Amino acid sequence: MQYTIDHGKFAAEFDFNDLEEPDEDGHGRREHVLRARFGNKQVVYPPLSLRELTLEPPA
């Protein structure tokens, strides 16, 4: 499933083609889907905060 939220509108597409390779991990899958959706455009992620980098057990 690929979905976008753009200007308050939600759109979803279901693609059952063989996009996922058997030896592909989550990161590889994400890159594959990003390239299918946006081509070779640069993807810039916001920096993670220290809180997001710190793993804590659930309370």
mmCIF file with all atom_site columns, N, CA, C and O in Angstrom, residues 2-53:
data_model
loop_
_atom_site.group_PDB
_atom_site.id
_atom_site.type_symbol
_atom_site.label_atom_id
_atom_site.label_alt_id
_atom_site.label_comp_id
_atom_site.label_asym_id
_atom_site.label_entity_id
_atom_site.label_seq_id
_atom_site.pdbx_PDB_ins_code
_atom_site.Cartn_x
_atom_site.Cartn_y
_atom_site.Cartn_z
_atom_site.occupancy
_atom_site.B_iso_or_equiv
_atom_site.pdbx_formal_charge
_atom_site.auth_seq_id
_atom_site.auth_comp_id
_atom_site.auth_asym_id
_atom_site.auth_atom_id
_atom_site.pdbx_PDB_model_num
ATOM 1   N N  . GLN A 1 2  ? 0.556  2.149   -0.850 1.00 0.00 ? 2  GLN A N  1
ATOM 2   C CA . GLN A 1 2  ? 1.248  3.430   -0.881 1.00 0.00 ? 2  GLN A CA 1
ATOM 3   C C  . GLN A 1 2  ? 0.207  4.500   -0.626 1.00 0.00 ? 2  GLN A C  1
ATOM 4   O O  . GLN A 1 2  ? -0.858 4.486   -1.239 1.00 0.00 ? 2  GLN A O  1
ATOM 5   N N  . TYR A 1 3  ? 0.493  5.417   0.292  1.00 0.00 ? 3  TYR A N  1
ATOM 6   C CA . TYR A 1 3  ? -0.482 6.457   0.568  1.00 0.00 ? 3  TYR A CA 1
ATOM 7   C C  . TYR A 1 3  ? 0.192  7.807   0.668  1.00 0.00 ? 3  TYR A C  1
ATOM 8   O O  . TYR A 1 3  ? 1.379  7.909   0.969  1.00 0.00 ? 3  TYR A O  1
ATOM 9   N N  . THR A 1 4  ? -0.588 8.831   0.376  1.00 0.00 ? 4  THR A N  1
ATOM 10  C CA . THR A 1 4  ? -0.111 10.208  0.506  1.00 0.00 ? 4  THR A CA 1
ATOM 11  C C  . THR A 1 4  ? -1.187 11.038  1.186  1.00 0.00 ? 4  THR A C  1
ATOM 12  O O  . THR A 1 4  ? -2.380 10.758  1.066  1.00 0.00 ? 4  THR A O  1
ATOM 13  N N  . ILE A 1 5  ? -0.751 12.029  1.909  1.00 0.00 ? 5  ILE A N  1
ATOM 14  C CA . ILE A 1 5  ? -1.642 13.030  2.481  1.00 0.00 ? 5  ILE A CA 1
ATOM 15  C C  . ILE A 1 5  ? -1.128 14.357  1.956  1.00 0.00 ? 5  ILE A C  1
ATOM 16  O O  . ILE A 1 5  ? -0.004 14.757  2.243  1.00 0.00 ? 5  ILE A O  1
ATOM 17  N N  . ASP A 1 6  ? -1.931 15.014  1.150  1.00 0.00 ? 6  ASP A N  1
ATOM 18  C CA . ASP A 1 6  ? -1.507 16.247  0.502  1.00 0.00 ? 6  ASP A CA 1
ATOM 19  C C  . ASP A 1 6  ? -2.614 17.281  0.635  1.00 0.00 ? 6  ASP A C  1
ATOM 20  O O  . ASP A 1 6  ? -3.731 17.066  0.152  1.00 0.00 ? 6  ASP A O  1
ATOM 21  N N  . HIS A 1 7  ? -2.307 18.369  1.290  1.00 0.00 ? 7  HIS A N  1
ATOM 22  C CA . HIS A 1 7  ? -3.275 19.441  1.518  1.00 0.00 ? 7  HIS A CA 1
ATOM 23  C C  . HIS A 1 7  ? -4.555 18.900  2.140  1.00 0.00 ? 7  HIS A C  1
ATOM 24  O O  . HIS A 1 7  ? -5.667 19.244  1.733  1.00 0.00 ? 7  HIS A O  1
ATOM 25  N N  . GLY A 1 8  ? -4.412 18.010  3.121  1.00 0.00 ? 8  GLY A N  1
ATOM 26  C CA . GLY A 1 8  ? -5.560 17.487  3.844  1.00 0.00 ? 8  GLY A CA 1
ATOM 27  C C  . GLY A 1 8  ? -6.320 16.387  3.131  1.00 0.00 ? 8  GLY A C  1
ATOM 28  O O  . GLY A 1 8  ? -7.326 15.905  3.626  1.00 0.00 ? 8  GLY A O  1
ATOM 29  N N  . LYS A 1 9  ? -5.855 15.965  1.964  1.00 0.00 ? 9  LYS A N  1
ATOM 30  C CA . LYS A 1 9  ? -6.530 14.889  1.227  1.00 0.00 ? 9  LYS A CA 1
ATOM 31  C C  . LYS A 1 9  ? -5.700 13.620  1.299  1.00 0.00 ? 9  LYS A C  1
ATOM 32  O O  . LYS A 1 9  ? -4.487 13.647  1.130  1.00 0.00 ? 9  LYS A O  1
ATOM 33  N N  . PHE A 1 10 ? -6.365 12.518  1.544  1.00 0.00 ? 10 PHE A N  1
ATOM 34  C CA . PHE A 1 10 ? -5.730 11.215  1.674  1.00 0.00 ? 10 PHE A CA 1
ATOM 35  C C  . PHE A 1 10 ? -5.959 10.421  0.394  1.00 0.00 ? 10 PHE A C  1
ATOM 36  O O  . PHE A 1 10 ? -7.073 10.360  -0.119 1.00 0.00 ? 10 PHE A O  1
ATOM 37  N N  . ALA A 1 11 ? -4.898 9.832   -0.135 1.00 0.00 ? 11 ALA A N  1
ATOM 38  C CA . ALA A 1 11 ? -5.002 8.974   -1.321 1.00 0.00 ? 11 ALA A CA 1
ATOM 39  C C  . ALA A 1 11 ? -4.211 7.702   -1.060 1.00 0.00 ? 11 ALA A C  1
ATOM 40  O O  . ALA A 1 11 ? -3.125 7.742   -0.488 1.00 0.00 ? 11 ALA A O  1
ATOM 41  N N  . ALA A 1 12 ? -4.777 6.558   -1.438 1.00 0.00 ? 12 ALA A N  1
ATOM 42  C CA . ALA A 1 12 ? -4.099 5.277   -1.221 1.00 0.00 ? 12 ALA A CA 1
ATOM 43  C C  . ALA A 1 12 ? -4.109 4.475   -2.516 1.00 0.00 ? 12 ALA A C  1
ATOM 44  O O  . ALA A 1 12 ? -5.053 4.539   -3.294 1.00 0.00 ? 12 ALA A O  1
ATOM 45  N N  . GLU A 1 13 ? -3.014 3.754   -2.743 1.00 0.00 ? 13 GLU A N  1
ATOM 46  C CA . GLU A 1 13 ? -2.892 2.848   -3.882 1.00 0.00 ? 13 GLU A CA 1
ATOM 47  C C  . GLU A 1 13 ? -2.408 1.504   -3.373 1.00 0.00 ? 13 GLU A C  1
ATOM 48  O O  . GLU A 1 13 ? -1.546 1.433   -2.501 1.00 0.00 ? 13 GLU A O  1
ATOM 49  N N  . PHE A 1 14 ? -2.970 0.464   -3.908 1.00 0.00 ? 14 PHE A N  1
ATOM 50  C CA . PHE A 1 14 ? -2.547 -0.883  -3.551 1.00 0.00 ? 14 PHE A CA 1
ATOM 51  C C  . PHE A 1 14 ? -1.850 -1.477  -4.757 1.00 0.00 ? 14 PHE A C  1
ATOM 52  O O  . PHE A 1 14 ? -2.405 -1.517  -5.854 1.00 0.00 ? 14 PHE A O  1
ATOM 53  N N  . ASP A 1 15 ? -0.620 -1.895  -4.563 1.00 0.00 ? 15 ASP A N  1
ATOM 54  C CA . ASP A 1 15 ? 0.192  -2.423  -5.653 1.00 0.00 ? 15 ASP A CA 1
ATOM 55  C C  . ASP A 1 15 ? 0.676  -3.810  -5.258 1.00 0.00 ? 15 ASP A C  1
ATOM 56  O O  . ASP A 1 15 ? 1.436  -3.958  -4.303 1.00 0.00 ? 15 ASP A O  1
ATOM 57  N N  . PHE A 1 16 ? 0.243  -4.815  -5.989 1.00 0.00 ? 16 PHE A N  1
ATOM 58  C CA . PHE A 1 16 ? 0.603  -6.176  -5.651 1.00 0.00 ? 16 PHE A CA 1
ATOM 59  C C  . PHE A 1 16 ? 1.644  -6.749  -6.609 1.00 0.00 ? 16 PHE A C  1
ATOM 60  O O  . PHE A 1 16 ? 1.828  -7.946  -6.680 1.00 0.00 ? 16 PHE A O  1
ATOM 61  N N  . ASN A 1 17 ? 2.339  -5.876  -7.320 1.00 0.00 ? 17 ASN A N  1
ATOM 62  C CA . ASN A 1 17 ? 3.425  -6.335  -8.186 1.00 0.00 ? 17 ASN A CA 1
ATOM 63  C C  . ASN A 1 17 ? 4.574  -6.844  -7.328 1.00 0.00 ? 17 ASN A C  1
ATOM 64  O O  . ASN A 1 17 ? 4.602  -6.655  -6.121 1.00 0.00 ? 17 ASN A O  1
ATOM 65  N N  . ASP A 1 18 ? 5.530  -7.442  -7.945 1.00 0.00 ? 18 ASP A N  1
ATOM 66  C CA . ASP A 1 18 ? 6.671  -7.995  -7.219 1.00 0.00 ? 18 ASP A CA 1
ATOM 67  C C  . ASP A 1 18 ? 7.688  -6.912  -6.903 1.00 0.00 ? 18 ASP A C  1
ATOM 68  O O  . ASP A 1 18 ? 8.830  -6.953  -7.343 1.00 0.00 ? 18 ASP A O  1
ATOM 69  N N  . LEU A 1 19 ? 7.282  -5.913  -6.114 1.00 0.00 ? 19 LEU A N  1
ATOM 70  C CA . LEU A 1 19 ? 8.203  -4.842  -5.733 1.00 0.00 ? 19 LEU A CA 1
ATOM 71  C C  . LEU A 1 19 ? 9.183  -5.297  -4.667 1.00 0.00 ? 19 LEU A C  1
ATOM 72  O O  . LEU A 1 19 ? 10.292 -4.821  -4.581 1.00 0.00 ? 19 LEU A O  1
ATOM 73  N N  . GLU A 1 20 ? 8.770  -6.224  -3.831 1.00 0.00 ? 20 GLU A N  1
ATOM 74  C CA . GLU A 1 20 ? 9.611  -6.635  -2.719 1.00 0.00 ? 20 GLU A CA 1
ATOM 75  C C  . GLU A 1 20 ? 10.476 -7.817  -3.115 1.00 0.00 ? 20 GLU A C  1
ATOM 76  O O  . GLU A 1 20 ? 9.996  -8.840  -3.564 1.00 0.00 ? 20 GLU A O  1
ATOM 77  N N  . GLU A 1 21 ? 11.752 -7.643  -2.954 1.00 0.00 ? 21 GLU A N  1
ATOM 78  C CA . GLU A 1 21 ? 12.699 -8.714  -3.216 1.00 0.00 ? 21 GLU A CA 1
ATOM 79  C C  . GLU A 1 21 ? 12.800 -9.586  -1.974 1.00 0.00 ? 21 GLU A C  1
ATOM 80  O O  . GLU A 1 21 ? 12.723 -9.088  -0.851 1.00 0.00 ? 21 GLU A O  1
ATOM 81  N N  . PRO A 1 22 ? 12.995 -10.894 -2.124 1.00 0.00 ? 22 PRO A N  1
ATOM 82  C CA . PRO A 1 22 ? 13.051 -11.780 -0.950 1.00 0.00 ? 22 PRO A CA 1
ATOM 83  C C  . PRO A 1 22 ? 14.149 -11.417 0.049  1.00 0.00 ? 22 PRO A C  1
ATOM 84  O O  . PRO A 1 22 ? 13.972 -11.592 1.240  1.00 0.00 ? 22 PRO A O  1
ATOM 85  N N  . ASP A 1 23 ? 15.264 -10.884 -0.424 1.00 0.00 ? 23 ASP A N  1
ATOM 86  C CA . ASP A 1 23 ? 16.368 -10.554 0.479  1.00 0.00 ? 23 ASP A CA 1
ATOM 87  C C  . ASP A 1 23 ? 16.390 -9.072  0.853  1.00 0.00 ? 23 ASP A C  1
ATOM 88  O O  . ASP A 1 23 ? 17.363 -8.581  1.399  1.00 0.00 ? 23 ASP A O  1
ATOM 89  N N  . GLU A 1 24 ? 15.317 -8.353  0.580  1.00 0.00 ? 24 GLU A N  1
ATOM 90  C CA . GLU A 1 24 ? 15.255 -6.919  0.821  1.00 0.00 ? 24 GLU A CA 1
ATOM 91  C C  . GLU A 1 24 ? 14.805 -6.644  2.258  1.00 0.00 ? 24 GLU A C  1
ATOM 92  O O  . GLU A 1 24 ? 13.818 -7.192  2.728  1.00 0.00 ? 24 GLU A O  1
ATOM 93  N N  . ASP A 1 25 ? 15.549 -5.780  2.970  1.00 0.00 ? 25 ASP A N  1
ATOM 94  C CA . ASP A 1 25 ? 15.148 -5.414  4.328  1.00 0.00 ? 25 ASP A CA 1
ATOM 95  C C  . ASP A 1 25 ? 14.231 -4.191  4.273  1.00 0.00 ? 25 ASP A C  1
ATOM 96  O O  . ASP A 1 25 ? 13.907 -3.693  3.202  1.00 0.00 ? 25 ASP A O  1
ATOM 97  N N  . GLY A 1 26 ? 13.806 -3.707  5.422  1.00 0.00 ? 26 GLY A N  1
ATOM 98  C CA . GLY A 1 26 ? 12.888 -2.575  5.479  1.00 0.00 ? 26 GLY A CA 1
ATOM 99  C C  . GLY A 1 26 ? 13.450 -1.321  4.838  1.00 0.00 ? 26 GLY A C  1
ATOM 100 O O  . GLY A 1 26 ? 12.747 -0.592  4.149  1.00 0.00 ? 26 GLY A O  1
ATOM 101 N N  . HIS A 1 27 ? 14.742 -1.061  5.057  1.00 0.00 ? 27 HIS A N  1
ATOM 102 C CA . HIS A 1 27 ? 15.362 0.132   4.475  1.00 0.00 ? 27 HIS A CA 1
ATOM 103 C C  . HIS A 1 27 ? 15.404 0.025   2.949  1.00 0.00 ? 27 HIS A C  1
ATOM 104 O O  . HIS A 1 27 ? 15.096 0.980   2.249  1.00 0.00 ? 27 HIS A O  1
ATOM 105 N N  . GLY A 1 28 ? 15.788 -1.154  2.439  1.00 0.00 ? 28 GLY A N  1
ATOM 106 C CA . GLY A 1 28 ? 15.814 -1.360  0.993  1.00 0.00 ? 28 GLY A CA 1
ATOM 107 C C  . GLY A 1 28 ? 14.435 -1.223  0.374  1.00 0.00 ? 28 GLY A C  1
ATOM 108 O O  . GLY A 1 28 ? 14.271 -0.664  -0.707 1.00 0.00 ? 28 GLY A O  1
ATOM 109 N N  . ARG A 1 29 ? 13.431 -1.715  1.069  1.00 0.00 ? 29 ARG A N  1
ATOM 110 C CA . ARG A 1 29 ? 12.049 -1.609  0.598  1.00 0.00 ? 29 ARG A CA 1
ATOM 111 C C  . ARG A 1 29 ? 11.627 -0.156  0.526  1.00 0.00 ? 29 ARG A C  1
ATOM 112 O O  . ARG A 1 29 ? 11.004 0.283   -0.431 1.00 0.00 ? 29 ARG A O  1
ATOM 113 N N  . ARG A 1 30 ? 11.977 0.621   1.556  1.00 0.00 ? 30 ARG A N  1
ATOM 114 C CA . ARG A 1 30 ? 11.624 2.039   1.571  1.00 0.00 ? 30 ARG A CA 1
ATOM 115 C C  . ARG A 1 30 ? 12.258 2.757   0.390  1.00 0.00 ? 30 ARG A C  1
ATOM 116 O O  . ARG A 1 30 ? 11.608 3.541   -0.309 1.00 0.00 ? 30 ARG A O  1
ATOM 117 N N  . GLU A 1 31 ? 13.538 2.500   0.140  1.00 0.00 ? 31 GLU A N  1
ATOM 118 C CA . GLU A 1 31 ? 14.219 3.136   -0.983 1.00 0.00 ? 31 GLU A CA 1
ATOM 119 C C  . GLU A 1 31 ? 13.571 2.747   -2.312 1.00 0.00 ? 31 GLU A C  1
ATOM 120 O O  . GLU A 1 31 ? 13.408 3.581   -3.190 1.00 0.00 ? 31 GLU A O  1
ATOM 121 N N  . HIS A 1 32 ? 13.193 1.498   -2.434 1.00 0.00 ? 32 HIS A N  1
ATOM 122 C CA . HIS A 1 32 ? 12.549 1.008   -3.661 1.00 0.00 ? 32 HIS A CA 1
ATOM 123 C C  . HIS A 1 32 ? 11.223 1.737   -3.895 1.00 0.00 ? 32 HIS A C  1
ATOM 124 O O  . HIS A 1 32 ? 10.933 2.190   -5.002 1.00 0.00 ? 32 HIS A O  1
ATOM 125 N N  . VAL A 1 33 ? 10.427 1.871   -2.857 1.00 0.00 ? 33 VAL A N  1
ATOM 126 C CA . VAL A 1 33 ? 9.133  2.540   -2.974 1.00 0.00 ? 33 VAL A CA 1
ATOM 127 C C  . VAL A 1 33 ? 9.313  4.031   -3.243 1.00 0.00 ? 33 VAL A C  1
ATOM 128 O O  . VAL A 1 33 ? 8.595  4.620   -4.061 1.00 0.00 ? 33 VAL A O  1
ATOM 129 N N  . LEU A 1 34 ? 10.298 4.675   -2.579 1.00 0.00 ? 34 LEU A N  1
ATOM 130 C CA . LEU A 1 34 ? 10.555 6.089   -2.837 1.00 0.00 ? 34 LEU A CA 1
ATOM 131 C C  . LEU A 1 34 ? 10.942 6.330   -4.290 1.00 0.00 ? 34 LEU A C  1
ATOM 132 O O  . LEU A 1 34 ? 10.474 7.278   -4.920 1.00 0.00 ? 34 LEU A O  1
ATOM 133 N N  . ARG A 1 35 ? 11.793 5.480   -4.838 1.00 0.00 ? 35 ARG A N  1
ATOM 134 C CA . ARG A 1 35 ? 12.206 5.638   -6.241 1.00 0.00 ? 35 ARG A CA 1
ATOM 135 C C  . ARG A 1 35 ? 11.024 5.400   -7.191 1.00 0.00 ? 35 ARG A C  1
ATOM 136 O O  . ARG A 1 35 ? 10.892 6.087   -8.195 1.00 0.00 ? 35 ARG A O  1
ATOM 137 N N  . ALA A 1 36 ? 10.158 4.452   -6.860 1.00 0.00 ? 36 ALA A N  1
ATOM 138 C CA . ALA A 1 36 ? 8.984  4.194   -7.699 1.00 0.00 ? 36 ALA A CA 1
ATOM 139 C C  . ALA A 1 36 ? 8.033  5.389   -7.683 1.00 0.00 ? 36 ALA A C  1
ATOM 140 O O  . ALA A 1 36 ? 7.419  5.720   -8.686 1.00 0.00 ? 36 ALA A O  1
ATOM 141 N N  . ARG A 1 37 ? 7.938  6.066   -6.544 1.00 0.00 ? 37 ARG A N  1
ATOM 142 C CA . ARG A 1 37 ? 6.992  7.176   -6.396 1.00 0.00 ? 37 ARG A CA 1
ATOM 143 C C  . ARG A 1 37 ? 7.566  8.503   -6.884 1.00 0.00 ? 37 ARG A C  1
ATOM 144 O O  . ARG A 1 37 ? 6.899  9.273   -7.556 1.00 0.00 ? 37 ARG A O  1
ATOM 145 N N  . PHE A 1 38 ? 8.834  8.792   -6.540 1.00 0.00 ? 38 PHE A N  1
ATOM 146 C CA . PHE A 1 38 ? 9.405  10.106  -6.799 1.00 0.00 ? 38 PHE A CA 1
ATOM 147 C C  . PHE A 1 38 ? 10.563 10.113  -7.786 1.00 0.00 ? 38 PHE A C  1
ATOM 148 O O  . PHE A 1 38 ? 11.177 11.151  -7.998 1.00 0.00 ? 38 PHE A O  1
ATOM 149 N N  . GLY A 1 39 ? 10.910 8.967   -8.362 1.00 0.00 ? 39 GLY A N  1
ATOM 150 C CA . GLY A 1 39 ? 12.020 8.919   -9.304 1.00 0.00 ? 39 GLY A CA 1
ATOM 151 C C  . GLY A 1 39 ? 13.339 9.190   -8.609 1.00 0.00 ? 39 GLY A C  1
ATOM 152 O O  . GLY A 1 39 ? 13.573 8.739   -7.497 1.00 0.00 ? 39 GLY A O  1
ATOM 153 N N  . ASN A 1 40 ? 14.193 9.980   -9.236 1.00 0.00 ? 40 ASN A N  1
ATOM 154 C CA . ASN A 1 40 ? 15.514 10.257  -8.672 1.00 0.00 ? 40 ASN A CA 1
ATOM 155 C C  . ASN A 1 40 ? 15.579 11.575  -7.901 1.00 0.00 ? 40 ASN A C  1
ATOM 156 O O  . ASN A 1 40 ? 16.661 12.109  -7.674 1.00 0.00 ? 40 ASN A O  1
ATOM 157 N N  . LYS A 1 41 ? 14.406 12.107  -7.509 1.00 0.00 ? 41 LYS A N  1
ATOM 158 C CA . LYS A 1 41 ? 14.410 13.337  -6.715 1.00 0.00 ? 41 LYS A CA 1
ATOM 159 C C  . LYS A 1 41 ? 15.096 13.081  -5.378 1.00 0.00 ? 41 LYS A C  1
ATOM 160 O O  . LYS A 1 41 ? 14.996 12.000  -4.809 1.00 0.00 ? 41 LYS A O  1
ATOM 161 N N  . GLN A 1 42 ? 15.768 14.081  -4.870 1.00 0.00 ? 42 GLN A N  1
ATOM 162 C CA . GLN A 1 42 ? 16.444 13.968  -3.586 1.00 0.00 ? 42 GLN A CA 1
ATOM 163 C C  . GLN A 1 42 ? 15.408 13.938  -2.466 1.00 0.00 ? 42 GLN A C  1
ATOM 164 O O  . GLN A 1 42 ? 14.464 14.727  -2.452 1.00 0.00 ? 42 GLN A O  1
ATOM 165 N N  . VAL A 1 43 ? 15.584 13.019  -1.537 1.00 0.00 ? 43 VAL A N  1
ATOM 166 C CA . VAL A 1 43 ? 14.711 12.926  -0.375 1.00 0.00 ? 43 VAL A CA 1
ATOM 167 C C  . VAL A 1 43 ? 15.487 13.440  0.827  1.00 0.00 ? 43 VAL A C  1
ATOM 168 O O  . VAL A 1 43 ? 16.571 12.945  1.127  1.00 0.00 ? 43 VAL A O  1
ATOM 169 N N  . VAL A 1 44 ? 14.944 14.445  1.501  1.00 0.00 ? 44 VAL A N  1
ATOM 170 C CA . VAL A 1 44 ? 15.619 15.042  2.649  1.00 0.00 ? 44 VAL A CA 1
ATOM 171 C C  . VAL A 1 44 ? 14.761 14.775  3.878  1.00 0.00 ? 44 VAL A C  1
ATOM 172 O O  . VAL A 1 44 ? 13.605 15.186  3.944  1.00 0.00 ? 44 VAL A O  1
ATOM 173 N N  . TYR A 1 45 ? 15.340 14.073  4.843  1.00 0.00 ? 45 TYR A N  1
ATOM 174 C CA . TYR A 1 45 ? 14.654 13.780  6.092  1.00 0.00 ? 45 TYR A CA 1
ATOM 175 C C  . TYR A 1 45 ? 15.064 14.825  7.122  1.00 0.00 ? 45 TYR A C  1
ATOM 176 O O  . TYR A 1 45 ? 16.221 15.229  7.172  1.00 0.00 ? 45 TYR A O  1
ATOM 177 N N  . PRO A 1 46 ? 14.123 15.255  7.980  1.00 0.00 ? 46 PRO A N  1
ATOM 178 C CA . PRO A 1 46 ? 14.511 16.197  9.034  1.00 0.00 ? 46 PRO A CA 1
ATOM 179 C C  . PRO A 1 46 ? 15.444 15.516  10.026 1.00 0.00 ? 46 PRO A C  1
ATOM 180 O O  . PRO A 1 46 ? 15.386 14.296  10.193 1.00 0.00 ? 46 PRO A O  1
ATOM 181 N N  . PRO A 1 47 ? 16.324 16.279  10.675 1.00 0.00 ? 47 PRO A N  1
ATOM 182 C CA . PRO A 1 47 ? 17.233 15.664  11.648 1.00 0.00 ? 47 PRO A CA 1
ATOM 183 C C  . PRO A 1 47 ? 16.448 15.098  12.831 1.00 0.00 ? 47 PRO A C  1
ATOM 184 O O  . PRO A 1 47 ? 15.423 15.647  13.234 1.00 0.00 ? 47 PRO A O  1
ATOM 185 N N  . LEU A 1 48 ? 16.938 14.000  13.384 1.00 0.00 ? 48 LEU A N  1
ATOM 186 C CA . LEU A 1 48 ? 16.308 13.389  14.551 1.00 0.00 ? 48 LEU A CA 1
ATOM 187 C C  . LEU A 1 48 ? 16.750 14.123  15.808 1.00 0.00 ? 48 LEU A C  1
ATOM 188 O O  . LEU A 1 48 ? 17.895 14.541  15.920 1.00 0.00 ? 48 LEU A O  1
ATOM 189 N N  . SER A 1 49 ? 15.829 14.259  16.742 1.00 0.00 ? 49 SER A N  1
ATOM 190 C CA . SER A 1 49 ? 16.184 14.884  18.022 1.00 0.00 ? 49 SER A CA 1
ATOM 191 C C  . SER A 1 49 ? 16.863 13.848  18.908 1.00 0.00 ? 49 SER A C  1
ATOM 192 O O  . SER A 1 49 ? 16.787 12.645  18.657 1.00 0.00 ? 49 SER A O  1
ATOM 193 N N  . LEU A 1 50 ? 17.514 14.308  19.964 1.00 0.00 ? 50 LEU A N  1
ATOM 194 C CA . LEU A 1 50 ? 18.175 13.402  20.899 1.00 0.00 ? 50 LEU A CA 1
ATOM 195 C C  . LEU A 1 50 ? 17.160 12.445  21.515 1.00 0.00 ? 50 LEU A C  1
ATOM 196 O O  . LEU A 1 50 ? 17.441 11.272  21.727 1.00 0.00 ? 50 LEU A O  1
ATOM 197 N N  . ARG A 1 51 ? 15.955 12.924  21.778 1.00 0.00 ? 51 ARG A N  1
ATOM 198 C CA . ARG A 1 51 ? 14.898 12.074  22.345 1.00 0.00 ? 51 ARG A CA 1
ATOM 199 C C  . ARG A 1 51 ? 14.561 10.926  21.395 1.00 0.00 ? 51 ARG A C  1
ATOM 200 O O  . ARG A 1 51 ? 14.308 9.801   21.827 1.00 0.00 ? 51 ARG A O  1
ATOM 201 N N  . GLU A 1 52 ? 14.533 11.180  20.107 1.00 0.00 ? 52 GLU A N  1
ATOM 202 C CA . GLU A 1 52 ? 14.202 10.145  19.131 1.00 0.00 ? 52 GLU A CA 1
ATOM 203 C C  . GLU A 1 52 ? 15.322 9.121   19.011 1.00 0.00 ? 52 GLU A C  1
ATOM 204 O O  . GLU A 1 52 ? 15.085 7.987   18.620 1.00 0.00 ? 52 GLU A O  1
ATOM 205 N N  . LEU A 1 53 ? 16.532 9.509   19.345 1.00 0.00 ? 53 LEU A N  1
ATOM 206 C CA . LEU A 1 53 ? 17.671 8.592   19.264 1.00 0.00 ? 53 LEU A CA 1
ATOM 207 C C  . LEU A 1 53 ? 17.866 7.758   20.525 1.00 0.00 ? 53 LEU A C  1
ATOM 208 O O  . LEU A 1 53 ? 18.630 6.828   20.536 1.00 0.00 ? 53 LEU A O  1
#
